[in-house]
Every structure is written in C-alpha cells, then in structure tokens.
Short mmCIF file of C-alpha atoms and ligand atoms in Angstrom, two decimals:
data_model
loop_
_atom_site.label_atom_id
_atom_site.label_comp_id
_atom_site.label_asym_id
_atom_site.label_seq_id
_atom_site.Cartn_x
_atom_site.Cartn_y
_atom_site.Cartn_z
CA MET A 1 -37.00 -10.85 -4.66
CA LYS A 2 -35.12 -9.63 -1.78
CA LYS A 3 -32.30 -8.29 -4.03
CA GLY A 4 -34.62 -5.41 -5.89
CA TRP A 5 -36.77 -4.66 -2.78
CA ASN A 6 -33.12 -3.36 -1.12
CA ILE A 7 -32.48 -1.29 -4.18
CA ILE A 8 -36.05 0.18 -4.79
CA VAL A 9 -35.53 0.86 -1.56
CA GLN A 10 -31.62 2.75 -1.53
CA TYR A 11 -33.00 4.39 -4.38
CA GLN A 12 -36.57 5.76 -2.73
CA SER A 13 -35.74 9.00 -3.01
CA LEU A 14 -35.75 9.61 -6.67
CA ILE A 15 -38.75 7.72 -7.01
CA TRP A 16 -40.73 10.22 -3.75
CA ILE A 17 -39.08 12.91 -6.41
CA VAL A 18 -40.79 10.84 -9.38
CA VAL A 19 -44.22 10.16 -7.64
CA ALA A 20 -44.37 14.24 -6.39
CA TRP A 21 -43.77 15.49 -9.71
CA GLU A 22 -45.79 13.49 -11.76
CA ILE A 23 -49.09 14.77 -8.56
CA ILE A 24 -47.92 18.26 -9.55
CA ALA A 25 -48.04 18.08 -12.81
CA PHE A 26 -51.44 16.21 -13.38
CA MET A 27 -52.80 18.56 -10.74
CA GLN A 28 -51.94 21.52 -13.06
CA VAL A 29 -50.14 23.43 -10.45
CA MET A 30 -48.18 25.68 -12.25
CA PRO A 31 -48.57 26.14 -16.84
CA GLU A 32 -48.74 23.05 -17.78
CA ARG A 33 -45.64 24.91 -19.99
CA LEU A 34 -43.62 25.11 -16.83
CA PHE A 35 -43.97 22.23 -15.86
CA PRO A 36 -44.62 19.40 -18.20
CA SER A 37 -44.82 15.27 -16.97
CA LEU A 38 -42.41 13.47 -16.88
CA GLY A 39 -43.71 11.20 -19.77
CA LYS A 40 -43.45 14.26 -22.01
CA VAL A 41 -40.52 14.19 -20.74
CA VAL A 42 -39.33 11.36 -21.95
CA VAL A 43 -41.26 11.33 -25.21
CA VAL A 44 -38.57 14.59 -26.10
CA ALA A 45 -35.27 13.36 -25.09
CA ILE A 46 -36.22 9.93 -26.92
CA ASP A 47 -36.98 12.43 -30.18
CA LEU A 48 -33.69 14.11 -29.39
CA ILE A 49 -32.00 10.77 -29.24
CA SER A 50 -33.34 9.73 -32.58
CA SER A 51 -33.69 12.80 -34.58
CA GLY A 52 -29.11 12.98 -34.25
CA MET A 53 -29.79 15.59 -32.16
CA LEU A 54 -27.65 14.25 -29.36
CA MET A 55 -25.23 12.73 -31.54
CA GLU A 56 -24.25 15.72 -32.81
CA ASN A 57 -23.79 17.33 -29.20
CA LEU A 58 -22.46 14.53 -26.75
CA PRO A 59 -19.10 13.80 -28.83
CA THR A 60 -17.79 17.39 -28.72
CA THR A 61 -18.39 17.19 -24.82
CA LEU A 62 -17.48 13.47 -24.13
CA PHE A 63 -13.72 13.95 -25.88
CA ARG A 64 -13.56 17.24 -24.06
CA VAL A 65 -14.08 15.66 -20.62
CA PHE A 66 -11.60 12.82 -21.70
CA ALA A 67 -8.68 15.10 -22.84
CA GLY A 68 -9.11 17.45 -19.75
CA PHE A 69 -9.41 14.56 -17.84
CA ALA A 70 -6.45 12.43 -19.46
CA LEU A 71 -4.49 14.64 -19.60
CA ALA A 72 -4.72 16.02 -15.56
CA ALA A 73 -4.37 12.68 -14.48
CA VAL A 74 -1.20 12.21 -16.82
CA VAL A 75 0.72 15.01 -15.22
CA GLY A 76 -1.59 14.47 -11.83
CA VAL A 77 -0.56 11.46 -10.47
CA PRO A 78 2.45 11.19 -10.89
CA LEU A 79 3.55 14.70 -9.54
CA GLY A 80 1.20 13.38 -6.42
CA LEU A 81 3.98 10.53 -6.31
CA LEU A 82 6.82 12.76 -6.23
CA MET A 83 5.60 15.23 -4.47
CA SER A 84 4.87 12.93 -1.85
CA ARG A 85 8.49 11.09 -2.62
CA SER A 86 10.59 14.32 -2.17
CA ALA A 87 10.64 17.79 0.04
CA LYS A 88 11.30 20.26 -2.53
CA LEU A 89 9.26 19.77 -4.84
CA ASN A 90 6.15 19.30 -2.00
CA ASP A 91 7.73 22.87 -0.70
CA VAL A 92 6.93 24.11 -4.34
CA MET A 93 4.14 22.26 -5.18
CA GLN A 94 2.31 21.73 -2.44
CA PRO A 95 1.32 26.15 -2.12
CA MET A 96 0.05 26.35 -5.29
CA PHE A 97 -2.53 22.96 -4.87
CA SER A 98 -3.59 23.91 -1.42
CA LEU A 99 -3.87 28.06 -1.38
CA GLY A 100 -5.66 27.14 -4.64
CA TYR A 101 -7.89 25.00 -3.72
CA PRO A 102 -10.23 26.54 -2.85
CA ILE A 103 -10.71 29.75 -5.16
CA PRO A 104 -13.37 29.30 -8.06
CA ARG A 105 -11.31 28.16 -10.43
CA VAL A 106 -14.08 28.68 -13.41
CA ALA A 107 -13.13 32.69 -12.80
CA LEU A 108 -10.23 31.19 -15.16
CA TYR A 109 -12.27 30.72 -18.57
CA PRO A 110 -12.32 34.20 -19.67
CA ILE A 111 -8.95 35.00 -19.80
CA LEU A 112 -9.14 31.37 -20.85
CA VAL A 113 -10.80 31.67 -24.09
CA PHE A 114 -8.78 34.95 -24.49
CA ILE A 115 -6.02 33.17 -24.57
CA LEU A 116 -6.86 30.27 -26.48
CA GLY A 117 -10.51 31.50 -28.45
CA LEU A 118 -13.74 30.02 -28.02
CA GLY A 119 -13.05 25.86 -28.97
CA SER A 120 -12.47 23.06 -27.28
CA ALA A 121 -8.78 23.79 -26.72
CA SER A 122 -9.79 26.78 -23.64
CA LYS A 123 -12.64 23.94 -22.37
CA VAL A 124 -9.61 21.28 -22.64
CA SER A 125 -7.94 23.21 -20.25
CA LEU A 126 -10.52 24.85 -17.81
CA ILE A 127 -11.22 20.41 -17.25
CA PHE A 128 -7.28 20.00 -17.39
CA ILE A 129 -6.95 22.98 -14.23
CA GLU A 130 -10.34 21.48 -12.84
CA CYS A 131 -9.65 18.11 -12.18
CA LEU A 132 -5.70 18.57 -11.50
CA PHE A 133 -6.38 19.73 -8.04
CA PRO A 134 -8.22 16.86 -6.16
CA ILE A 135 -6.05 14.30 -8.53
CA VAL A 136 -2.69 15.79 -7.53
CA LEU A 137 -3.81 16.14 -3.96
CA ASN A 138 -5.44 12.54 -3.35
CA THR A 139 -2.32 11.28 -5.48
CA TYR A 140 0.15 13.23 -2.87
CA TYR A 141 -2.18 12.41 0.27
CA GLY A 142 -2.70 8.67 -0.19
CA ALA A 143 0.73 8.12 -1.52
CA THR A 144 2.39 9.56 1.84
CA ARG A 145 0.53 7.40 3.52
CA VAL A 146 1.36 4.16 1.92
CA GLY A 147 3.61 2.08 5.48
CA LYS A 148 7.41 1.93 4.20
CA ILE A 149 7.91 -1.62 5.07
CA TYR A 150 6.58 -1.90 0.59
CA LEU A 151 9.19 0.73 -0.01
CA TRP A 152 12.12 -1.50 1.52
CA ALA A 153 10.47 -4.36 1.20
CA GLY A 154 11.11 -3.77 -2.87
CA GLN A 155 14.86 -2.28 -1.55
CA ASN A 156 15.17 -5.20 -0.42
CA MET A 157 14.22 -7.51 -3.54
CA GLY A 158 17.33 -5.01 -5.35
CA ALA A 159 14.61 -2.94 -6.73
CA SER A 160 15.69 0.27 -8.81
CA SER A 161 14.11 3.46 -7.83
CA SER A 162 12.06 3.72 -10.84
CA GLN A 163 11.02 -0.11 -10.72
CA ILE A 164 9.78 1.14 -6.82
CA PHE A 165 7.81 4.36 -7.78
CA TRP A 166 5.90 2.74 -10.54
CA ARG A 167 5.09 -0.93 -9.70
CA ILE A 168 5.36 -0.42 -5.76
CA LEU A 169 4.49 3.17 -4.65
CA LEU A 170 1.49 3.52 -7.56
CA PRO A 171 -0.35 0.39 -7.24
CA ALA A 172 0.23 0.86 -2.99
CA THR A 173 -1.61 4.55 -3.37
CA MET A 174 -3.80 3.35 -6.00
CA PRO A 175 -7.12 2.86 -3.53
CA THR A 176 -6.57 6.26 -3.23
CA ILE A 177 -5.35 7.60 -6.32
CA PHE A 178 -8.82 6.00 -7.98
CA THR A 179 -10.78 8.71 -4.88
CA GLY A 180 -9.20 11.15 -6.43
CA LEU A 181 -10.14 10.21 -10.05
CA LYS A 182 -13.22 10.16 -8.83
CA ILE A 183 -14.24 13.18 -7.74
CA ALA A 184 -12.60 14.94 -11.40
CA LEU A 185 -14.80 13.33 -13.38
CA PRO A 186 -18.15 14.42 -12.15
CA LEU A 187 -15.73 18.32 -12.14
CA ALA A 188 -14.75 17.80 -15.45
CA PHE A 189 -18.05 16.57 -16.45
CA ILE A 190 -19.76 19.92 -15.76
CA ILE A 191 -16.74 22.07 -16.23
CA ALA A 192 -17.46 20.83 -19.90
CA VAL A 193 -22.12 21.58 -19.33
CA LEU A 194 -20.81 24.26 -17.76
CA THR A 195 -18.25 26.29 -20.68
CA GLU A 196 -20.35 24.23 -23.87
CA MET A 197 -23.74 26.96 -22.50
CA ILE A 198 -21.14 29.80 -21.87
CA GLY A 199 -20.25 30.21 -26.18
CA SER A 200 -20.27 26.93 -28.46
CA THR A 201 -22.24 26.04 -31.55
CA VAL A 202 -22.08 21.82 -30.48
CA GLY A 203 -21.72 20.04 -26.76
CA MET A 204 -24.16 19.15 -24.08
CA GLY A 205 -24.36 22.54 -23.20
CA TYR A 206 -24.67 24.64 -25.76
CA LEU A 207 -27.84 21.53 -27.17
CA LEU A 208 -29.42 23.28 -23.32
CA SER A 209 -28.95 26.61 -23.79
CA TYR A 210 -30.62 25.68 -27.45
CA MET A 211 -34.05 24.98 -25.63
CA SER A 212 -34.24 27.08 -23.31
CA ALA A 213 -33.97 28.99 -26.02
CA SER A 214 -37.01 27.80 -27.18
CA LEU A 215 -38.69 28.42 -24.10
CA MET A 216 -40.39 24.72 -23.67
CA GLN A 217 -39.77 23.60 -20.48
CA GLU A 218 -40.21 19.86 -21.31
CA LYS A 219 -37.32 20.12 -23.62
CA VAL A 220 -35.34 21.53 -21.66
CA LEU A 221 -35.93 18.89 -19.02
CA ALA A 222 -34.84 16.56 -22.18
CA CYS A 223 -32.00 17.98 -22.27
CA VAL A 224 -30.72 17.57 -18.33
CA LEU A 225 -32.73 14.01 -18.18
CA LEU A 226 -30.17 13.17 -21.30
CA ILE A 227 -26.57 15.05 -19.49
CA THR A 228 -27.08 13.47 -16.10
CA LEU A 229 -27.98 9.80 -17.36
CA VAL A 230 -24.25 10.36 -19.13
CA GLY A 231 -23.24 11.73 -15.82
CA TYR A 232 -24.09 8.61 -14.38
CA LEU A 233 -22.70 5.96 -17.08
CA LEU A 234 -19.67 7.89 -16.66
CA ASN A 235 -19.59 7.09 -12.33
CA LEU A 236 -20.22 4.08 -13.63
CA LEU A 237 -17.17 3.19 -15.95
CA LEU A 238 -14.84 4.46 -14.12
CA GLN A 239 -16.09 2.33 -10.94
CA VAL A 240 -16.02 -0.86 -13.53
CA ILE A 241 -12.16 0.08 -14.07
CA GLN A 242 -11.66 0.31 -10.29
CA ARG A 243 -13.55 -2.70 -8.84
CA LYS A 244 -10.81 -3.82 -12.02
CA TYR A 245 -7.63 -2.25 -10.84
CA VAL A 246 -8.29 -1.55 -6.38
CA PHE A 247 -9.49 -5.11 -6.38
CA TRP A 248 -6.93 -6.24 -3.06
CA GLN A 249 -8.97 -3.49 -1.30
CA MET B 1 37.10 -17.05 0.91
CA SER B 2 38.88 -16.81 4.66
CA THR B 3 36.72 -18.69 6.96
CA GLN B 4 37.70 -16.26 9.86
CA THR B 5 35.26 -13.52 7.60
CA PRO B 6 32.13 -13.89 9.73
CA ALA B 7 29.01 -13.92 8.14
CA ILE B 8 27.81 -10.67 10.89
CA ASP B 9 30.30 -8.23 11.35
CA ILE B 10 29.34 -5.30 13.68
CA GLU B 11 31.94 -2.89 15.09
CA LYS B 12 30.28 0.45 17.49
CA LEU B 13 26.96 0.52 16.85
CA ARG B 14 25.39 3.38 17.89
CA LYS B 15 21.67 4.64 16.89
CA VAL B 16 20.50 8.24 18.18
CA TYR B 17 17.39 9.38 16.61
CA THR B 18 16.28 12.98 16.39
CA ARG B 19 12.83 14.05 16.16
CA GLY B 20 13.17 17.56 16.78
CA LYS B 21 15.19 18.83 19.21
CA GLU B 22 14.77 16.00 20.96
CA GLU B 23 17.45 12.89 20.79
CA VAL B 24 16.74 9.32 21.64
CA THR B 25 19.61 6.62 22.25
CA ALA B 26 18.38 3.52 20.93
CA ILE B 27 21.76 1.25 21.02
CA GLN B 28 24.11 2.40 23.20
CA GLU B 29 26.82 0.65 21.59
CA ILE B 30 26.92 -2.85 19.69
CA SER B 31 29.90 -4.87 18.71
CA LEU B 32 28.36 -8.16 17.65
CA GLN B 33 30.65 -11.06 15.03
CA ILE B 34 28.24 -14.00 14.12
CA PRO B 35 29.84 -16.41 12.72
CA GLU B 36 29.16 -18.35 8.75
CA GLY B 37 25.58 -20.28 9.10
CA LYS B 38 24.73 -19.94 12.44
CA PHE B 39 21.07 -19.55 13.82
CA VAL B 40 21.10 -16.24 16.36
CA SER B 41 18.06 -14.88 18.35
CA ILE B 42 18.34 -11.53 19.88
CA VAL B 43 15.73 -11.24 22.81
CA GLY B 44 14.97 -7.64 25.41
CA PRO B 45 12.51 -5.75 26.70
CA SER B 46 9.73 -3.93 24.05
CA GLY B 47 11.10 -1.14 22.75
CA CYS B 48 15.52 -1.76 24.01
CA GLY B 49 15.81 -1.50 19.69
CA LYS B 50 16.27 -4.86 18.40
CA SER B 51 13.81 -3.66 15.41
CA THR B 52 16.01 -0.27 15.74
CA PHE B 53 19.17 -2.99 15.61
CA LEU B 54 18.01 -5.12 13.14
CA HIS B 55 16.99 -2.62 10.46
CA ILE B 56 20.50 -0.62 10.53
CA VAL B 57 22.06 -4.13 9.40
CA GLY B 58 19.06 -4.20 6.67
CA GLY B 59 20.84 -1.53 5.48
CA PHE B 60 16.77 0.07 5.82
CA ILE B 61 17.90 3.56 7.86
CA PRO B 62 21.13 5.24 9.05
CA LYS B 63 23.45 4.42 12.16
CA SER B 64 24.79 7.35 14.19
CA THR B 65 28.29 5.14 14.57
CA GLY B 66 30.16 2.07 14.18
CA THR B 67 30.46 0.01 11.47
CA VAL B 68 28.19 -3.10 9.81
CA ARG B 69 29.98 -5.44 6.51
CA ILE B 70 28.33 -8.75 5.79
CA ARG B 71 30.46 -11.22 4.89
CA GLY B 72 33.77 -8.52 5.14
CA LYS B 73 31.98 -5.90 3.27
CA GLU B 74 30.08 -2.59 4.75
CA VAL B 75 26.72 -2.08 3.90
CA ASP B 76 24.73 1.38 4.43
CA LYS B 77 22.17 0.04 2.19
CA PRO B 78 19.78 -2.47 0.96
CA GLY B 79 20.24 -5.35 -0.40
CA PRO B 80 19.46 -8.39 -1.19
CA ASP B 81 22.25 -10.09 -0.26
CA ARG B 82 20.29 -9.93 3.56
CA GLY B 83 16.71 -11.32 3.39
CA MET B 84 14.77 -9.14 5.87
CA MET B 85 11.46 -10.56 7.04
CA PHE B 86 9.51 -7.23 8.46
CA GLN B 87 7.80 -6.98 12.09
CA GLU B 88 4.17 -7.04 10.48
CA SER B 89 3.68 -8.25 6.71
CA ALA B 90 5.06 -6.35 3.95
CA LEU B 91 3.89 -8.81 1.04
CA PHE B 92 2.05 -6.46 -1.88
CA PRO B 93 -1.41 -6.58 -0.98
CA TRP B 94 -2.21 -5.89 -5.15
CA LYS B 95 0.03 -8.81 -6.64
CA ASN B 96 -0.91 -13.05 -6.15
CA VAL B 97 1.40 -14.74 -3.65
CA TYR B 98 3.19 -16.00 -7.00
CA ASP B 99 3.69 -13.24 -8.24
CA ASN B 100 4.55 -11.49 -5.31
CA VAL B 101 7.17 -14.43 -4.39
CA ALA B 102 9.08 -14.11 -8.42
CA TRP B 103 8.78 -10.66 -7.88
CA GLY B 104 12.42 -9.61 -6.30
CA LEU B 105 13.65 -12.20 -9.40
CA GLU B 106 11.62 -10.23 -11.90
CA VAL B 107 12.89 -6.91 -11.05
CA GLN B 108 16.51 -8.62 -11.11
CA GLY B 109 16.30 -9.71 -14.65
CA VAL B 110 16.20 -13.35 -13.49
CA GLU B 111 14.46 -14.78 -16.82
CA LYS B 112 11.12 -16.25 -16.45
CA ALA B 113 11.59 -19.67 -17.30
CA LYS B 114 14.40 -19.84 -14.56
CA ARG B 115 11.90 -17.79 -12.28
CA ASP B 116 9.12 -19.95 -12.57
CA GLU B 117 11.81 -23.26 -10.95
CA ILE B 118 12.34 -21.18 -8.31
CA VAL B 119 9.21 -19.60 -7.23
CA GLU B 120 8.16 -23.54 -7.29
CA HIS B 121 10.99 -25.37 -5.69
CA TYR B 122 9.84 -22.13 -2.19
CA LEU B 123 6.56 -22.43 -2.33
CA LYS B 124 6.95 -26.16 -2.33
CA LEU B 125 9.07 -26.12 1.03
CA VAL B 126 6.78 -24.03 2.78
CA HIS B 127 3.56 -25.76 1.71
CA LEU B 128 1.40 -23.35 0.19
CA TRP B 129 2.27 -24.49 -3.77
CA ASP B 130 -1.78 -24.62 -4.33
CA PHE B 131 -2.42 -21.05 -2.56
CA ARG B 132 0.06 -19.47 -5.73
CA ASN B 133 -3.47 -17.68 -7.14
CA ASN B 134 -4.66 -16.73 -4.01
CA LEU B 135 -4.20 -12.97 -2.90
CA PRO B 136 -2.61 -12.36 1.00
CA SER B 137 -5.11 -11.20 2.63
CA GLU B 138 -6.53 -14.54 2.05
CA LEU B 139 -3.88 -16.54 3.88
CA SER B 140 -4.39 -16.19 7.23
CA GLY B 141 -1.13 -15.40 9.35
CA GLY B 142 1.19 -17.68 9.35
CA MET B 143 0.46 -18.97 5.59
CA LYS B 144 1.23 -15.07 4.68
CA GLN B 145 4.25 -15.11 7.17
CA ARG B 146 5.67 -18.26 5.31
CA ILE B 147 5.07 -16.82 1.98
CA SER B 148 6.91 -13.50 3.26
CA LEU B 149 10.01 -16.83 4.34
CA ALA B 150 9.67 -18.36 0.52
CA ARG B 151 10.40 -14.20 -1.01
CA VAL B 152 12.75 -13.45 1.36
CA LEU B 153 14.79 -16.79 0.18
CA ALA B 154 14.01 -17.17 -3.68
CA PHE B 155 16.29 -14.24 -4.05
CA ASN B 156 19.35 -16.13 -2.12
CA PRO B 157 20.43 -13.49 0.25
CA ASP B 158 23.32 -14.42 2.69
CA VAL B 159 21.71 -13.62 5.81
CA LEU B 160 18.03 -13.52 6.70
CA LEU B 161 16.71 -11.19 8.90
CA MET B 162 13.82 -11.20 10.70
CA ASP B 163 12.34 -9.43 13.18
CA GLU B 164 9.74 -11.19 15.12
CA PRO B 165 8.15 -12.65 12.10
CA PHE B 166 6.06 -14.93 14.42
CA GLY B 167 5.10 -12.24 17.38
CA ALA B 168 1.28 -12.21 15.79
CA LEU B 169 -0.16 -15.62 15.69
CA ASP B 170 -1.57 -18.29 17.95
CA ALA B 171 1.48 -20.30 20.25
CA GLN B 172 0.84 -23.72 18.04
CA THR B 173 1.16 -21.72 15.08
CA ARG B 174 3.61 -20.49 16.03
CA GLU B 175 5.69 -23.67 17.45
CA LYS B 176 4.67 -25.10 13.90
CA MET B 177 6.36 -22.13 12.13
CA GLN B 178 9.36 -22.85 14.72
CA VAL B 179 9.89 -26.84 13.57
CA GLU B 180 9.36 -25.45 10.09
CA LEU B 181 12.25 -22.91 10.23
CA GLN B 182 14.96 -24.94 11.45
CA ARG B 183 14.75 -26.95 8.76
CA ILE B 184 14.09 -24.64 5.99
CA TRP B 185 17.46 -22.74 7.79
CA GLN B 186 19.17 -26.04 7.21
CA GLU B 187 18.38 -26.99 4.83
CA SER B 188 19.82 -23.51 2.87
CA ASN B 189 22.55 -23.27 5.45
CA LYS B 190 22.07 -19.32 6.06
CA SER B 191 22.92 -17.06 8.96
CA VAL B 192 19.66 -15.45 10.67
CA MET B 193 20.07 -13.34 12.97
CA PHE B 194 16.34 -13.72 14.76
CA VAL B 195 14.38 -11.25 16.73
CA THR B 196 12.33 -12.27 18.96
CA HIS B 197 10.48 -11.06 23.26
CA ASP B 198 9.46 -14.86 23.22
CA ILE B 199 12.83 -16.64 24.99
CA ASP B 200 11.56 -20.17 24.82
CA GLU B 201 11.64 -19.48 20.49
CA ALA B 202 14.58 -17.71 20.93
CA VAL B 203 16.24 -20.52 23.36
CA PHE B 204 14.80 -23.89 20.52
CA LEU B 205 15.72 -21.78 17.54
CA SER B 206 20.13 -20.63 17.82
CA ASP B 207 23.38 -21.84 18.28
CA ILE B 208 23.33 -17.85 19.71
CA VAL B 209 20.92 -15.94 22.25
CA VAL B 210 22.25 -12.32 22.90
CA VAL B 211 20.62 -10.54 25.42
CA PHE B 212 19.93 -7.01 24.91
CA SER B 213 19.41 -4.74 27.89
CA GLY B 214 16.50 -2.12 28.00
CA ARG B 215 16.92 1.14 26.16
CA PRO B 216 19.47 2.59 25.11
CA ALA B 217 20.10 -1.30 23.89
CA VAL B 218 23.67 -2.93 25.32
CA ILE B 219 24.69 -6.54 25.39
CA LYS B 220 24.42 -7.81 28.37
CA GLU B 221 25.22 -11.84 27.75
CA ILE B 222 26.12 -14.09 24.24
CA ILE B 223 24.31 -17.23 25.03
CA GLU B 224 25.46 -20.49 23.21
CA ILE B 225 23.41 -22.95 23.24
CA ASP B 226 24.04 -26.74 21.90
CA PHE B 227 21.06 -29.26 21.62
CA ALA B 228 21.69 -31.44 19.14
CA ARG B 229 19.81 -30.98 14.95
CA PRO B 230 17.44 -31.50 14.48
CA ARG B 231 15.62 -30.34 17.56
CA GLN B 232 12.59 -31.85 18.72
CA LEU B 233 9.49 -30.26 20.79
CA ASP B 234 9.90 -32.04 23.25
CA VAL B 235 13.51 -30.78 23.89
CA HIS B 236 11.27 -27.67 25.92
CA LYS B 237 11.29 -30.26 29.06
CA THR B 238 15.17 -31.40 29.82
CA GLN B 239 16.99 -29.67 32.54
CA GLU B 240 19.50 -27.74 30.00
CA PHE B 241 16.76 -25.59 28.27
CA MET B 242 14.54 -24.49 31.28
CA ASP B 243 18.03 -23.22 32.87
CA ILE B 244 18.48 -21.46 29.81
CA ARG B 245 15.08 -19.93 29.14
CA ASN B 246 15.62 -19.18 33.71
CA HIS B 247 18.89 -17.88 33.29
CA ILE B 248 17.86 -15.31 30.01
CA TRP B 249 14.79 -14.07 32.34
CA ASP B 250 16.40 -13.32 35.06
CA LEU B 251 18.97 -10.97 33.22
CA LEU B 252 15.46 -9.11 31.46
CA HIS B 253 14.18 -9.48 34.57
CA GLN B 254 16.83 -7.41 36.00
CA GLU B 255 16.42 -5.09 33.50
CA HIS B 256 12.71 -4.82 34.43
CA SER B 257 13.66 -3.98 38.18
CA LYS B 258 16.77 -1.99 36.66
CA SER B 259 14.99 0.50 34.50
CA GLY B 260 11.53 0.17 36.72
CA GLU B 261 9.91 1.10 34.22
CA ASP B 262 6.46 -1.48 33.44
CA GLU B 263 6.66 -3.09 30.09
CA PHE B 264 3.81 -5.51 29.95
N1 ADP C 1 11.79 6.89 13.93
C1 ADP C 1 11.92 6.89 14.62
N2 ADP C 1 12.12 8.50 15.66
C2 ADP C 1 12.45 8.45 17.50
N3 ADP C 1 12.51 7.34 17.20
C3 ADP C 1 12.42 6.41 18.09
C4 ADP C 1 12.23 6.00 15.74
N4 ADP C 1 11.87 4.33 15.93
C5 ADP C 1 12.51 3.56 16.76
N5 ADP C 1 12.12 4.65 18.04
C6 ADP C 1 12.15 4.93 19.62
O1 ADP C 1 13.96 3.78 19.09
C7 ADP C 1 13.57 2.87 20.13
C8 ADP C 1 13.32 1.27 19.77
O2 ADP C 1 12.10 1.66 18.72
P1 ADP C 1 12.43 0.14 18.87
O3 ADP C 1 13.33 -0.50 17.34
O4 ADP C 1 11.36 -0.36 17.14
O5 ADP C 1 12.16 -1.03 19.43
P2 ADP C 1 12.17 -2.86 19.63
O6 ADP C 1 12.01 -3.55 18.55
O7 ADP C 1 13.02 -2.87 20.85
O8 ADP C 1 10.85 -2.92 20.16
C9 ADP C 1 11.98 2.96 20.99
O9 ADP C 1 11.89 4.01 21.75
C10 ADP C 1 11.08 3.87 20.44
O10 ADP C 1 10.48 4.95 20.92
MG1 MG C 2 10.37 -3.84 17.42
#
C-alpha cells in the first residue's frame, strides 16, 4: 500500500500533466483537431499496434539503435580503458574527445549521408559517433580512479597485464562504464528517430513524419507516445543489465 | 639451498619521490638482513616511509638506489614470491570471498580441484569458510583482513608483507587478530615483514623489531625479542615486555621532540 503511494508521489508531475491536458481538451480551449483528448490518442496508438504499422517500423529503428550503440560500446570501453593505462595514447585521443564533445555531431549527418546514402549505414554511423563520446569519456574517467591497490593485488598474485586489464580494470570500472552507457542509449534512440525523420522510408522517425503529413494531431501524438514508451523500455532494459553486472555497488 | 642466505636482504635502499620539481626523500638509506622464518615488525612515526619501504620490497614502486633480494634473488617487480597485504582492503568488491581467494590460483593456472582444496584449507584456517559466498562488502573490517590474509597465503609466497593490516580495527578485535596471526604464521613457517605504528603489537608479534626514524627514514635500532612461542596475551603484563615497550617508546619519542613535528 505504502509502496504504491510512494510511486504515485514520485511520478506525480506526470499525473498533473495528464490531468491538465484532459481538462484543456475537455473544455475545448483549442480545436479538437489540434488538441485531442488523451483517450483518443491511446485508441489511435493501440490501432497503430494492431494494424501492424508499429511492427513494420520499430524493428528497423531498434536495429539501428542497437547496432550503433553496441559498436560504440565495443570500441569505446576498451579505448577508454587503454587511454587510462597509456599516457601516450591518451595524449593522442583526449583532445579529439574533449574538443569534439561540445560540437553538435548531428551536423555530420549530411556528410555521412553523402558518403553512405540514406539507408541504415549513415544512421548507424552517426549513432556510433554520438555514443562513442560519453562511453569513452566516462570509461576513461572511471578507469583513472580505480584504486591502484586492486591492480597491485593482481600483479602480486602473478596476473599478466591482459588479465589485469580484463579481469580487474574492466570490472572495477564497470559502475562508471554504465554511467556512460546510460547517457549513450537515449542519445542513440534520439539520433535514430531524428535521422529517420529527415529522409527515410522506414522506422519510427519515418512513421512520425508520415503521421504529421496527415495533419491529424492524435496520430502524431500516438506516435510520440509509442516512441516514448520504447525509449522508456530501453532504459529499463539497461537498468536491469546494470543491476546484474554491478551488483556489488 | 644455503642456510646463510637471508630471506630478505636489503642493501643501501634509498627512495626519493619527485612530484613535479619538488623532491621528497622518503627513505634516506636502509640496509637490513632478515633470516628465514622470522617475524619482523617495522615501527616508526607516521609518514616516515614505512609503506614506501614495503611497496619497494613488494616491487610495486621503483626504488631510487640500492638492492632488494628475496632468498638471494634480486627483485624489481611484483611477484607471488612476496604476498602483500595492503593498508586498505584490496579484496575485489565484485567477487565473493571464495573467488577472491581463488583468484590468484586461477590466473596462475592451478587446476580447479587443487584450487578448491587450497581455498577451503585457507578459508578454514582463518575461520571464515562459512562466509565463502558473501561479498566483501557484507563483512566486518576484521573479517575482510582475515580474507585478505587467506588470499595471500593461498598463493604460497615465501615472504609476507603486511602494511598495518589491523590499523583500522578496534582494540579487542586487534588483539584477537594478533593471536590468530601468530598461530597462522607458526603453522606456515614463512618470513613476515609487518608494518605497524602500534608498539605493543610489534613487541607481542615479533622476533625482531626494527625502529625507523622520522622521514627521511633510517634505522634507529634493531631489537630482538625472545619471549617463548606461542605467546599469550598476558605476556603484555610482564616486566620484560614493558621494559622493551618503554624503550621503543623512548626511541620514537626522541624522534618526535627532535623533528619538532607533532604527528599525533
Ligand atoms: N607517491 C608519492 N609521491 C610523493 N610523495 C609521497 C608519495 N607517497 C608517499 N609520499 C611521501 O613519502 C613519505 C612517506 O610516506 P609513507 O611511506 O606512506 O609513510 P608511512 O607509511 O610511514 O606513514 C610521506 O612524507 C609521504 O607524503
Ligand atoms: Mg603507511
């Protein structure tokens, strides 16, 4: 009982927005075409699911998100760890990441499209680049702060440098690696939807721009609702994985 | 093997830290020979270079000049011939007690059955076999240090290096740990180099107490202690014990008034 109430208190801002929305929609302050009631939006969203339109577009978007994100993790985590171990490598890579961080990397998209076309390759590449930054920087930061006695203990027990790298440095850095991954995943999803809106024939972003063309607000909002839901589930998935791998924190 | 070769042989060891342009001489010059199987304590004011000394013997940090030999073999990098127990717990927080103790054996390629046997032996030796599935974060400070000891003993080093292992424990736990360490050491027959700032602890445990001066460290005095083993806690109450303890106290106290620094 108490727990249920806590959850309601925690998410109350959401409830206020819904209530305010429904009041405005009910009083018809704006034309219904522009401001439909949420009930109607949900009905349309369910229709998008049952008509199969969601399943025509969602897998492509998810594929792009996971491909770009996973690539960035597979490259970024070892790179961040290596940068913490080698001053030389860090001198080479650090300026690129520090200086590149504030640049809006979405600006690279037209260039990527020019090289790779409008298909998945350019989108996955942009997601990869975008995700690489928070993953490398957080991994590097975390790895430089791993207590040296863990590494010393490993050396003491006769571990090789690769054993120390993969079996001590990596797990010891895991908490901050996940900080990076949790920043990167929503970015990946945002970039996927955004690039699909620009020029694409499939994907959640495409679905959204297609719905906009219908000039029916409830269809657009239904699409936004589904995108939000998927984004939320992705974050949840990452949290579950984190709890499994960073259980000692 | 020659019986003359000391377990630990340190010759004219010197350590200067450089931090940017600044130079800090931590160890002026230390020479020390420790025979096989002895329990040696190092006492000295805090900040005098005790940890530095142990880290060099362990091979974790480079020395400036001098030589360190373990059983006649010169060392300059870490290795499982010297088992180090650090001032803070170095147990891997992401591994349970069992896997922490097994880790060194695993990376050294000891096969599973043999590994299990060794881990069980040492966890039982420190009376923590029942906690093998717990994470280090679920254990008290004293238990963590016993696990650390089991982990070090498990890979069977010739020499144990212990840096204030009981420094963070309350007085009662500390005394219990001292008695237990004595028992374990007597069974193992290893040489121990034990750093502490607690004079009683040093006198109770040691065959030899080495008194360091304030920074930069030199050896002030080497004191042999020959109470019969196993020692009971009430040895603290004997006149001889108190005399030795007072003598060491005087040595350290001179040091304080000389340097004019207030370390405590
Ligand atoms: N990495 C380091 N760089 C510079 N100075 C250091 C470093 N480590 C220790 N020192 C200095 O060396 C001296 C001895 O330190 P330490 O060996 O830790 O002393 P103790 O263990 O006896 O308390 C101290 O003055 C300390 O500030
Ligand atoms: Mg110290």
